[in-house]
PDB file of C-alpha atoms in Angstrom:
ATOM      1  CA  MET L  18      -2.334  27.065  12.833  1.00 50.00           C
ATOM      2  CA  THR L  19      -1.130  24.666  10.154  1.00 59.00           C
ATOM      3  CA  HIS L  20      -2.841  21.297  10.042  1.00 85.00           C
ATOM      4  CA  ASP L  21      -0.586  18.811   8.286  1.00 93.00           C
ATOM      5  CA  PRO L  22      -0.948  15.007   8.566  1.00 97.00           C
ATOM      6  CA  PHE L  23       2.361  14.146   6.898  1.00 96.00           C
ATOM      7  CA  PRO L  24       4.747  14.875   9.792  1.00 96.00           C
ATOM      8  CA  LEU L  25       2.543  12.788  12.094  1.00 96.00           C
ATOM      9  CA  PHE L  26       2.497   9.929   9.575  1.00 98.00           C
ATOM     10  CA  ASP L  27       6.275  10.134   9.207  1.00 97.00           C
ATOM     11  CA  SER L  28       6.754  10.069  12.975  1.00 97.00           C
ATOM     12  CA  TRP L  29       4.494   7.051  13.525  1.00 97.00           C
ATOM     13  CA  PHE L  30       5.916   5.210  10.523  1.00 97.00           C
ATOM     14  CA  LYS L  31       9.498   5.832  11.690  1.00 97.00           C
ATOM     15  CA  GLU L  32       8.644   4.426  15.108  1.00 96.00           C
ATOM     16  CA  ALA L  33       7.002   1.382  13.506  1.00 96.00           C
ATOM     17  CA  ARG L  34      10.080   0.792  11.310  1.00 96.00           C
ATOM     18  CA  GLU L  35      12.242   0.839  14.447  1.00 95.00           C
ATOM     19  CA  THR L  36      10.074  -1.388  16.639  1.00 93.00           C
ATOM     20  CA  GLU L  37       8.010  -3.737  14.460  1.00 88.00           C
ATOM     21  CA  SER L  38       9.964  -6.888  13.728  1.00 83.00           C
ATOM     22  CA  ASN L  39       8.054  -8.025  10.620  1.00 88.00           C
ATOM     23  CA  ASP L  40       6.836  -5.986   7.669  1.00 94.00           C
ATOM     24  CA  SER L  41       6.301  -2.645   9.384  1.00 95.00           C
ATOM     25  CA  ASN L  42       5.406  -1.347   5.911  1.00 97.00           C
ATOM     26  CA  ALA L  43       2.534  -3.833   5.483  1.00 97.00           C
ATOM     27  CA  MET L  44      -0.819  -2.241   4.814  1.00 98.00           C
ATOM     28  CA  THR L  45      -4.281  -3.427   3.960  1.00 98.00           C
ATOM     29  CA  ILE L  46      -5.663  -1.987   0.760  1.00 98.00           C
ATOM     30  CA  ALA L  47      -9.409  -2.044   0.234  1.00 98.00           C
ATOM     31  CA  THR L  48     -10.887  -1.577  -3.218  1.00 97.00           C
ATOM     32  CA  ALA L  49     -14.309  -2.070  -4.757  1.00 97.00           C
ATOM     33  CA  ASP L  50     -15.239  -3.313  -8.207  1.00 96.00           C
ATOM     34  CA  ALA L  51     -17.680  -1.681 -10.640  1.00 94.00           C
ATOM     35  CA  ASN L  52     -20.598  -3.311  -8.768  1.00 96.00           C
ATOM     36  CA  GLY L  53     -19.406  -2.023  -5.409  1.00 95.00           C
ATOM     37  CA  GLN L  54     -18.172  -5.429  -4.186  1.00 96.00           C
ATOM     38  CA  PRO L  55     -15.375  -4.670  -1.708  1.00 97.00           C
ATOM     39  CA  ALA L  56     -12.130  -6.621  -1.455  1.00 97.00           C
ATOM     40  CA  ALA L  57      -9.193  -6.189   0.928  1.00 98.00           C
ATOM     41  CA  ARG L  58      -5.680  -7.631   0.924  1.00 97.00           C
ATOM     42  CA  MET L  59      -2.239  -6.946   2.372  1.00 97.00           C
ATOM     43  CA  VAL L  60       0.418  -5.212   0.279  1.00 97.00           C
ATOM     44  CA  LEU L  61       3.712  -3.516   1.114  1.00 97.00           C
ATOM     45  CA  LEU L  62       4.207   0.229   1.060  1.00 98.00           C
ATOM     46  CA  LYS L  63       7.219   0.832  -1.190  1.00 97.00           C
ATOM     47  CA  GLY L  64       7.383   4.601  -1.155  1.00 97.00           C
ATOM     48  CA  HIS L  65       5.635   7.641   0.210  1.00 97.00           C
ATOM     49  CA  ASP L  66       5.894  11.403   0.142  1.00 96.00           C
ATOM     50  CA  ARG L  67       3.499  14.329   0.037  1.00 94.00           C
ATOM     51  CA  ASN L  68       2.252  13.094  -3.356  1.00 94.00           C
ATOM     52  CA  GLY L  69       1.009   9.790  -1.972  1.00 97.00           C
ATOM     53  CA  PHE L  70       1.599   6.192  -0.980  1.00 98.00           C
ATOM     54  CA  VAL L  71       2.996   3.715  -3.515  1.00 98.00           C
ATOM     55  CA  PHE L  72       2.629  -0.061  -3.857  1.00 98.00           C
ATOM     56  CA  TYR L  73       3.295  -2.435  -6.763  1.00 97.00           C
ATOM     57  CA  THR L  74       1.307  -5.262  -8.326  1.00 95.00           C
ATOM     58  CA  ASN L  75       0.438  -7.261 -11.416  1.00 94.00           C
ATOM     59  CA  GLN L  76      -1.892  -5.081 -13.467  1.00 95.00           C
ATOM     60  CA  GLU L  77      -3.882  -8.143 -14.522  1.00 92.00           C
ATOM     61  CA  SER L  78      -4.742  -8.988 -10.891  1.00 94.00           C
ATOM     62  CA  ARG L  79      -8.112  -8.642  -9.219  1.00 94.00           C
ATOM     63  CA  LYS L  80      -6.987  -5.521  -7.364  1.00 95.00           C
ATOM     64  CA  ALA L  81      -5.884  -3.909 -10.632  1.00 95.00           C
ATOM     65  CA  ALA L  82      -9.250  -4.751 -12.219  1.00 95.00           C
ATOM     66  CA  ASP L  83     -10.995  -3.151  -9.238  1.00 96.00           C
ATOM     67  CA  ILE L  84      -8.790  -0.065  -9.568  1.00 97.00           C
ATOM     68  CA  ALA L  85      -9.511   0.207 -13.301  1.00 96.00           C
ATOM     69  CA  ALA L  86     -13.256   0.103 -12.604  1.00 96.00           C
ATOM     70  CA  ASN L  87     -13.209   2.278  -9.492  1.00 96.00           C
ATOM     71  CA  PRO L  88      -9.916   4.148  -8.967  1.00 97.00           C
ATOM     72  CA  LYS L  89     -10.422   4.914  -5.279  1.00 97.00           C
ATOM     73  CA  ALA L  90      -9.136   2.985  -2.296  1.00 98.00           C
ATOM     74  CA  ALA L  91      -8.513   2.948   1.424  1.00 98.00           C
ATOM     75  CA  ILE L  92      -5.296   1.774   3.033  1.00 98.00           C
ATOM     76  CA  LEU L  93      -4.787   0.764   6.642  1.00 98.00           C
ATOM     77  CA  PHE L  94      -1.601   0.412   8.661  1.00 98.00           C
ATOM     78  CA  HIS L  95      -1.989  -1.516  11.930  1.00 97.00           C
ATOM     79  CA  TRP L  96       0.927  -1.772  14.336  1.00 96.00           C
ATOM     80  CA  LYS L  97      -0.350  -4.023  17.095  1.00 92.00           C
ATOM     81  CA  SER L  98       2.662  -3.652  19.378  1.00 90.00           C
ATOM     82  CA  LEU L  99       2.405   0.149  19.182  1.00 94.00           C
ATOM     83  CA  ARG L 100      -1.373   0.006  19.590  1.00 95.00           C
ATOM     84  CA  ARG L 101      -1.821   2.339  16.650  1.00 96.00           C
ATOM     85  CA  GLN L 102      -3.413   2.376  13.246  1.00 97.00           C
ATOM     86  CA  ILE L 103      -3.602   4.856  10.390  1.00 98.00           C
ATOM     87  CA  ARG L 104      -6.373   4.890   7.800  1.00 98.00           C
ATOM     88  CA  ILE L 105      -5.843   6.785   4.544  1.00 98.00           C
ATOM     89  CA  GLU L 106      -8.355   7.258   1.708  1.00 98.00           C
ATOM     90  CA  GLY L 107      -8.062   8.716  -1.755  1.00 97.00           C
ATOM     91  CA  PRO L 108      -7.882   8.194  -5.517  1.00 97.00           C
ATOM     92  CA  LEU L 109      -5.337   5.930  -7.203  1.00 97.00           C
ATOM     93  CA  SER L 110      -3.163   6.573 -10.225  1.00 97.00           C
ATOM     94  CA  THR L 111      -0.472   4.547 -11.986  1.00 97.00           C
ATOM     95  CA  VAL L 112       3.146   5.511 -11.324  1.00 98.00           C
ATOM     96  CA  SER L 113       5.368   6.435 -14.255  1.00 97.00           C
ATOM     97  CA  ASP L 114       7.200   3.725 -16.196  1.00 97.00           C
ATOM     98  CA  ALA L 115      10.505   5.173 -14.960  1.00 97.00           C
ATOM     99  CA  THR L 116       9.373   4.910 -11.326  1.00 97.00           C
ATOM    100  CA  ALA L 117       8.158   1.332 -11.817  1.00 97.00           C
ATOM    101  CA  ASP L 118      11.362   0.359 -13.635  1.00 98.00           C
ATOM    102  CA  ALA L 119      13.524   1.845 -10.883  1.00 97.00           C
ATOM    103  CA  TYR L 120      11.667  -0.023  -8.147  1.00 97.00           C
ATOM    104  CA  PHE L 121      11.553  -3.309 -10.098  1.00 97.00           C
ATOM    105  CA  ALA L 122      15.353  -3.173 -10.458  1.00 97.00           C
ATOM    106  CA  THR L 123      15.675  -3.212  -6.629  1.00 97.00           C
ATOM    107  CA  ARG L 124      13.732  -6.459  -6.194  1.00 96.00           C
ATOM    108  CA  SER L 125      15.544  -9.737  -5.693  1.00 97.00           C
ATOM    109  CA  ARG L 126      16.094 -11.715  -8.894  1.00 97.00           C
ATOM    110  CA  ASP L 127      13.666 -14.465  -7.815  1.00 97.00           C
ATOM    111  CA  SER L 128      10.996 -11.827  -7.078  1.00 96.00           C
ATOM    112  CA  GLN L 129      11.575 -10.353 -10.534  1.00 97.00           C
ATOM    113  CA  LEU L 130      11.233 -13.802 -12.106  1.00 97.00           C
ATOM    114  CA  GLY L 131       8.106 -14.467 -10.048  1.00 96.00           C
ATOM    115  CA  ALA L 132       6.476 -11.365 -11.513  1.00 96.00           C
ATOM    116  CA  TRP L 133       6.888 -12.936 -14.970  1.00 96.00           C
ATOM    117  CA  ALA L 134       5.783 -16.419 -13.890  1.00 95.00           C
ATOM    118  CA  SER L 135       2.617 -15.473 -12.000  1.00 93.00           C
ATOM    119  CA  ASP L 136      -0.816 -14.942 -13.524  1.00 90.00           C
ATOM    120  CA  GLN L 137      -1.795 -13.241 -10.288  1.00 87.00           C
ATOM    121  CA  SER L 138      -5.363 -13.827  -9.057  1.00 85.00           C
ATOM    122  CA  ARG L 139      -6.189 -16.314 -11.844  1.00 88.00           C
ATOM    123  CA  PRO L 140      -7.014 -19.971 -11.142  1.00 91.00           C
ATOM    124  CA  LEU L 141      -4.031 -22.318 -10.724  1.00 92.00           C
ATOM    125  CA  ASP L 142      -4.467 -26.079 -11.100  1.00 94.00           C
ATOM    126  CA  THR L 143      -1.475 -27.126  -8.971  1.00 95.00           C
ATOM    127  CA  ARG L 144       1.519 -25.550  -7.272  1.00 95.00           C
ATOM    128  CA  ALA L 145       3.694 -27.652  -9.598  1.00 96.00           C
ATOM    129  CA  THR L 146       2.377 -25.703 -12.597  1.00 95.00           C
ATOM    130  CA  PHE L 147       3.505 -22.424 -11.069  1.00 95.00           C
ATOM    131  CA  GLU L 148       6.889 -23.863 -10.085  1.00 96.00           C
ATOM    132  CA  ALA L 149       7.392 -25.152 -13.647  1.00 96.00           C
ATOM    133  CA  ARG L 150       6.546 -21.715 -15.056  1.00 95.00           C
ATOM    134  CA  PHE L 151       9.041 -20.175 -12.665  1.00 96.00           C
ATOM    135  CA  GLU L 152      11.773 -22.535 -13.883  1.00 97.00           C
ATOM    136  CA  GLU L 153      10.895 -21.720 -17.516  1.00 97.00           C
ATOM    137  CA  VAL L 154      11.204 -17.991 -16.834  1.00 97.00           C
ATOM    138  CA  LYS L 155      14.441 -18.574 -14.920  1.00 97.00           C
ATOM    139  CA  ALA L 156      15.901 -20.370 -17.957  1.00 97.00           C
ATOM    140  CA  ARG L 157      14.648 -17.683 -20.378  1.00 97.00           C
ATOM    141  CA  PHE L 158      16.460 -14.916 -18.486  1.00 97.00           C
ATOM    142  CA  ASP L 159      19.545 -16.938 -17.563  1.00 97.00           C
ATOM    143  CA  GLY L 160      22.548 -14.623 -17.676  1.00 96.00           C
ATOM    144  CA  LEU L 161      20.376 -11.588 -18.512  1.00 97.00           C
ATOM    145  CA  ASP L 162      18.923  -8.718 -16.525  1.00 97.00           C
ATOM    146  CA  VAL L 163      15.240  -9.325 -15.821  1.00 98.00           C
ATOM    147  CA  PRO L 164      13.163  -6.478 -17.296  1.00 97.00           C
ATOM    148  CA  ARG L 165       9.942  -5.294 -15.699  1.00 97.00           C
ATOM    149  CA  PRO L 166       6.980  -7.173 -17.211  1.00 97.00           C
ATOM    150  CA  PRO L 167       4.678  -4.912 -19.229  1.00 95.00           C
ATOM    151  CA  HIS L 168       1.745  -5.998 -17.025  1.00 94.00           C
ATOM    152  CA  TRP L 169       3.462  -5.055 -13.745  1.00 96.00           C
ATOM    153  CA  SER L 170       3.583  -1.565 -12.263  1.00 97.00           C
ATOM    154  CA  GLY L 171       2.790   0.564  -9.262  1.00 97.00           C
ATOM    155  CA  TYR L 172      -0.076   2.645  -7.982  1.00 98.00           C
ATOM    156  CA  ARG L 173      -0.043   5.814  -5.945  1.00 98.00           C
ATOM    157  CA  LEU L 174      -2.843   6.612  -3.528  1.00 98.00           C
ATOM    158  CA  THR L 175      -3.166  10.386  -3.242  1.00 97.00           C
ATOM    159  CA  PRO L 176      -4.503  11.009   0.252  1.00 97.00           C
ATOM    160  CA  GLU L 177      -7.668  13.008   0.782  1.00 96.00           C
ATOM    161  CA  ARG L 178      -8.357  11.778   4.311  1.00 97.00           C
ATOM    162  CA  PHE L 179      -6.201  10.467   7.185  1.00 98.00           C
ATOM    163  CA  GLU L 180      -7.328   9.002  10.479  1.00 98.00           C
ATOM    164  CA  PHE L 181      -4.766   8.386  13.228  1.00 98.00           C
ATOM    165  CA  TRP L 182      -6.041   5.941  15.869  1.00 96.00           C
ATOM    166  CA  GLN L 183      -4.246   5.527  19.187  1.00 94.00           C
ATOM    167  CA  ASP L 184      -5.332   2.894  21.698  1.00 92.00           C
ATOM    168  CA  ARG L 185      -6.249   4.212  25.155  1.00 87.00           C
ATOM    169  CA  GLU L 186      -7.295   2.419  28.327  1.00 88.00           C
ATOM    170  CA  HIS L 187     -10.906   1.308  28.735  1.00 88.00           C
ATOM    171  CA  ARG L 188     -11.450   1.662  24.970  1.00 85.00           C
ATOM    172  CA  LEU L 189     -11.352   5.456  25.303  1.00 85.00           C
ATOM    173  CA  HIS L 190      -9.297   5.639  22.123  1.00 91.00           C
ATOM    174  CA  GLU L 191      -7.997   8.794  20.477  1.00 93.00           C
ATOM    175  CA  ARG L 192      -8.959   9.433  16.845  1.00 96.00           C
ATOM    176  CA  ARG L 193      -7.515  12.387  14.917  1.00 96.00           C
ATOM    177  CA  VAL L 194      -8.813  13.086  11.410  1.00 97.00           C
ATOM    178  CA  PHE L 195      -7.280  15.219   8.680  1.00 96.00           C
ATOM    179  CA  VAL L 196      -9.313  16.018   5.544  1.00 95.00           C
ATOM    180  CA  ARG L 197      -7.999  17.837   2.499  1.00 92.00           C
ATOM    181  CA  ALA L 198      -9.768  21.173   2.760  1.00 86.00           C
ATOM    182  CA  ASP L 199      -9.892  22.111  -0.895  1.00 73.00           C
ATOM    183  CA  GLY L 200     -11.701  19.095  -2.300  1.00 64.00           C
ATOM    184  CA  GLY L 201      -8.568  17.197  -3.259  1.00 60.00           C
ATOM    185  CA  ASN L 202      -6.393  19.938  -4.724  1.00 65.00           C
ATOM    186  CA  GLY L 203      -3.523  21.714  -3.056  1.00 70.00           C
ATOM    187  CA  ASP L 204      -2.138  21.009   0.385  1.00 82.00           C
ATOM    188  CA  ASP L 205      -4.560  22.619   2.833  1.00 89.00           C
ATOM    189  CA  TRP L 206      -5.995  20.316   5.504  1.00 95.00           C
ATOM    190  CA  THR L 207      -8.591  20.586   8.231  1.00 94.00           C
ATOM    191  CA  GLU L 208      -8.099  18.664  11.453  1.00 94.00           C
ATOM    192  CA  GLY L 209     -10.625  17.298  13.910  1.00 95.00           C
ATOM    193  CA  MET L 210     -11.300  14.482  16.334  1.00 94.00           C
ATOM    194  CA  LEU L 211     -13.824  11.642  16.420  1.00 92.00           C
ATOM    195  CA  TYR L 212     -15.438   9.896  19.334  1.00 92.00           C
ATOM    196  CA  PRO L 213     -13.931   6.445  19.888  1.00 93.00           C
TER     197      PRO L 213
END
């Protein structure tokens, strides 16, 4: 019997895309810094396939610093209306420049400009400072295509573990776990269940 978490992920994600009204691709990403201090935040899944799950960020942000120090993470999708969640764990790697460029080109112009204007995760004295920086960047690129900033790219989480959680009555939930069987290489998975 073949144990493969990807078709199940695709099925649940497709259903979420069809039924969740806001940000069905939102996921929590949890990282830890070099001292083991955890941090979690919401990001948007911008691509996935058998190679992993991709999101984008400023590479000078706190999350990027965590990833540089400890390139492992956990992501969590929670679809409240479907009463489901999926947890995925694994190592992170940077996407190629071509992949990051291609995605950046699909963003709205204001989102592209915002990537240049923001010193993500660093202290900001007032909102007016950020808005002024945005206007400066807007003027700099007036009439031009906005290139991807050199400090902005994507990360791919390569899954080593999946947990599919389905709500059941009386808190008798169903938890299915898939673990990469070969220590992170190849595409062989073991499947099991956990007590709720």
